[in-house]
Amino acid sequence: MGRAVKFGDRQPGTSITFLDAGSAESLLQIASDADGIHLVAYRLYDSGGSLVAEREDLEHYPDGISVRSSGGELLLAVPKNADENIRYRLYGHDGELLTSSDGVRTMIYQRLHTEGGGRNWVAHSKK
């Protein structure tokens, strides 16, 4: 188990990227720019491996963002308040669950890889 993620924990100029270790595909990047503005980029698949939503460029969501699968499963919830935990369920393009967080408890599975630091987004090649 891991620690829940929130923007309030991010130092300016840092990021964390969640990658599918099998494909090196970036699924979620959470960053704070040099001015402390919080940014998110994502590629979200559902449990069947279908692409649900993607934003390849880091974007600021001052009102938060919520992304659900067509079946209603919560895939990403970024709260408006930086001190609240981010919730997510990250699946690979084959539908395998790689990590999930309900905002309190984070589960990390074998194929997940994380990278911290500067901008390290790796777009997956389109098939």
mmCIF file of C-alpha atoms in Angstrom:
data_model
loop_
_atom_site.group_PDB
_atom_site.id
_atom_site.type_symbol
_atom_site.label_atom_id
_atom_site.label_comp_id
_atom_site.label_asym_id
_atom_site.label_seq_id
_atom_site.Cartn_x
_atom_site.Cartn_y
_atom_site.Cartn_z
ATOM 1 C CA MET A 1 0.000 0.000 0.000
ATOM 2 C CA GLY A 2 1.081 3.536 -0.682
ATOM 3 C CA ARG A 3 0.304 7.012 0.513
ATOM 4 C CA ALA A 4 -2.566 9.055 -0.924
ATOM 5 C CA VAL A 5 -1.626 11.886 -3.296
ATOM 6 C CA LYS A 6 -2.727 15.513 -2.994
ATOM 7 C CA PHE A 7 -1.592 18.731 -4.614
ATOM 8 C CA GLY A 8 -0.813 20.249 -1.227
ATOM 9 C CA ASP A 9 2.111 17.792 -0.971
ATOM 10 C CA ARG A 10 3.735 18.980 -4.224
ATOM 11 C CA GLN A 11 6.638 21.409 -4.041
ATOM 12 C CA PRO A 12 6.821 24.029 -6.845
ATOM 13 C CA GLY A 13 8.574 22.664 -9.923
ATOM 14 C CA THR A 14 8.015 18.980 -9.093
ATOM 15 C CA SER A 15 5.877 16.191 -10.496
ATOM 16 C CA ILE A 16 4.999 12.542 -10.191
ATOM 17 C CA THR A 17 4.116 10.389 -13.183
ATOM 18 C CA PHE A 18 2.335 7.039 -13.029
ATOM 19 C CA LEU A 19 3.429 4.746 -15.867
ATOM 20 C CA ASP A 20 2.461 1.320 -17.150
ATOM 21 C CA ALA A 21 5.797 -0.494 -16.784
ATOM 22 C CA GLY A 22 4.842 -2.945 -19.524
ATOM 23 C CA SER A 23 4.369 -0.306 -22.216
ATOM 24 C CA ALA A 24 6.141 2.742 -20.684
ATOM 25 C CA GLU A 25 2.882 4.614 -21.260
ATOM 26 C CA SER A 26 2.201 7.585 -18.983
ATOM 27 C CA LEU A 27 -1.252 7.316 -17.439
ATOM 28 C CA LEU A 28 -1.303 10.209 -14.978
ATOM 29 C CA GLN A 29 1.025 13.096 -14.223
ATOM 30 C CA ILE A 30 0.490 15.405 -11.270
ATOM 31 C CA ALA A 31 2.708 18.476 -11.240
ATOM 32 C CA SER A 32 3.246 21.847 -9.659
ATOM 33 C CA ASP A 33 4.870 24.493 -11.843
ATOM 34 C CA ALA A 34 7.531 26.947 -10.658
ATOM 35 C CA ASP A 35 4.789 29.285 -9.378
ATOM 36 C CA GLY A 36 3.025 26.500 -7.457
ATOM 37 C CA ILE A 37 0.142 26.185 -9.948
ATOM 38 C CA HIS A 38 -1.159 22.602 -9.907
ATOM 39 C CA LEU A 39 -1.328 20.763 -13.238
ATOM 40 C CA VAL A 40 -2.597 17.390 -14.470
ATOM 41 C CA ALA A 41 -2.134 15.323 -17.643
ATOM 42 C CA TYR A 42 -3.763 11.932 -18.085
ATOM 43 C CA ARG A 43 -4.642 8.999 -20.296
ATOM 44 C CA LEU A 44 -7.445 7.003 -18.704
ATOM 45 C CA TYR A 45 -8.607 3.555 -19.725
ATOM 46 C CA ASP A 46 -11.537 1.603 -18.338
ATOM 47 C CA SER A 47 -11.456 -1.971 -17.061
ATOM 48 C CA GLY A 48 -12.074 -3.233 -20.596
ATOM 49 C CA GLY A 49 -9.023 -1.406 -21.958
ATOM 50 C CA SER A 50 -10.997 1.262 -23.834
ATOM 51 C CA LEU A 51 -9.579 4.787 -23.827
ATOM 52 C CA VAL A 52 -12.029 6.969 -21.896
ATOM 53 C CA ALA A 53 -10.279 10.355 -21.768
ATOM 54 C CA GLU A 54 -6.884 11.920 -22.348
ATOM 55 C CA ARG A 55 -5.125 15.244 -21.937
ATOM 56 C CA GLU A 56 -1.531 14.956 -23.149
ATOM 57 C CA ASP A 57 -0.570 18.467 -22.062
ATOM 58 C CA LEU A 58 -0.406 19.458 -18.418
ATOM 59 C CA GLU A 59 -3.457 21.590 -17.617
ATOM 60 C CA HIS A 60 -4.681 23.537 -14.600
ATOM 61 C CA TYR A 61 -8.162 22.635 -13.307
ATOM 62 C CA PRO A 62 -9.056 25.368 -10.786
ATOM 63 C CA ASP A 63 -12.531 23.857 -10.271
ATOM 64 C CA GLY A 64 -11.238 20.282 -10.069
ATOM 65 C CA ILE A 65 -12.080 17.511 -12.520
ATOM 66 C CA SER A 66 -13.910 14.200 -12.414
ATOM 67 C CA VAL A 67 -13.692 11.500 -15.108
ATOM 68 C CA ARG A 68 -15.886 8.394 -15.136
ATOM 69 C CA SER A 69 -16.088 5.408 -17.448
ATOM 70 C CA SER A 70 -19.238 4.847 -19.516
ATOM 71 C CA GLY A 71 -20.269 2.367 -16.790
ATOM 72 C CA GLY A 72 -19.963 5.072 -14.109
ATOM 73 C CA GLU A 73 -16.694 3.906 -12.537
ATOM 74 C CA LEU A 74 -14.672 6.816 -11.143
ATOM 75 C CA LEU A 75 -11.316 6.898 -12.945
ATOM 76 C CA LEU A 76 -10.020 10.273 -11.748
ATOM 77 C CA ALA A 77 -11.203 12.881 -9.256
ATOM 78 C CA VAL A 78 -8.995 15.913 -8.730
ATOM 79 C CA PRO A 79 -10.548 18.123 -6.043
ATOM 80 C CA LYS A 80 -10.760 21.895 -6.195
ATOM 81 C CA ASN A 81 -9.066 22.139 -2.784
ATOM 82 C CA ALA A 82 -5.324 21.329 -2.988
ATOM 83 C CA ASP A 83 -5.381 19.891 0.545
ATOM 84 C CA GLU A 84 -7.853 17.140 -0.386
ATOM 85 C CA ASN A 85 -6.694 13.776 -1.707
ATOM 86 C CA ILE A 86 -6.808 12.891 -5.393
ATOM 87 C CA ARG A 87 -8.797 9.715 -6.162
ATOM 88 C CA TYR A 88 -8.057 7.486 -9.142
ATOM 89 C CA ARG A 89 -8.222 4.037 -10.724
ATOM 90 C CA LEU A 90 -5.556 3.630 -13.395
ATOM 91 C CA TYR A 91 -5.897 0.793 -15.884
ATOM 92 C CA GLY A 92 -3.453 -0.183 -18.618
ATOM 93 C CA HIS A 93 -4.541 -0.265 -22.267
ATOM 94 C CA ASP A 94 -5.264 -3.981 -21.773
ATOM 95 C CA GLY A 95 -7.685 -3.286 -18.901
ATOM 96 C CA GLU A 96 -5.367 -4.434 -16.089
ATOM 97 C CA LEU A 97 -5.693 -2.370 -12.901
ATOM 98 C CA LEU A 98 -2.296 -0.838 -12.091
ATOM 99 C CA THR A 99 -3.119 1.341 -9.084
ATOM 100 C CA SER A 100 -6.084 2.813 -7.271
ATOM 101 C CA SER A 101 -6.657 5.291 -4.490
ATOM 102 C CA ASP A 102 -9.904 6.085 -2.719
ATOM 103 C CA GLY A 103 -8.288 9.180 -1.221
ATOM 104 C CA VAL A 104 -7.314 7.382 1.979
ATOM 105 C CA ARG A 105 -5.687 4.128 0.918
ATOM 106 C CA THR A 106 -3.608 3.585 -2.219
ATOM 107 C CA MET A 107 -3.134 0.155 -3.781
ATOM 108 C CA ILE A 108 -0.164 -0.375 -6.112
ATOM 109 C CA TYR A 109 0.054 -3.415 -8.361
ATOM 110 C CA GLN A 110 2.983 -5.059 -10.126
ATOM 111 C CA ARG A 111 2.982 -3.214 -13.468
ATOM 112 C CA LEU A 112 2.922 0.305 -12.038
ATOM 113 C CA HIS A 113 6.053 2.431 -12.215
ATOM 114 C CA THR A 114 6.320 5.971 -10.867
ATOM 115 C CA GLU A 115 8.773 8.705 -11.722
ATOM 116 C CA GLY A 116 9.295 11.981 -9.947
ATOM 117 C CA GLY A 117 11.006 15.158 -11.007
ATOM 118 C CA GLY A 118 10.493 17.468 -13.943
ATOM 119 C CA ARG A 119 8.329 16.968 -16.998
ATOM 120 C CA ASN A 120 8.489 13.273 -17.866
ATOM 121 C CA TRP A 121 5.320 12.563 -19.826
ATOM 122 C CA VAL A 122 5.634 9.739 -22.379
ATOM 123 C CA ALA A 123 2.738 9.560 -24.808
ATOM 124 C CA HIS A 124 1.759 6.084 -25.970
ATOM 125 C CA SER A 125 1.920 5.513 -29.702
ATOM 126 C CA LYS A 126 -1.526 5.383 -31.277
ATOM 127 C CA LYS A 127 -2.408 2.029 -32.799
#
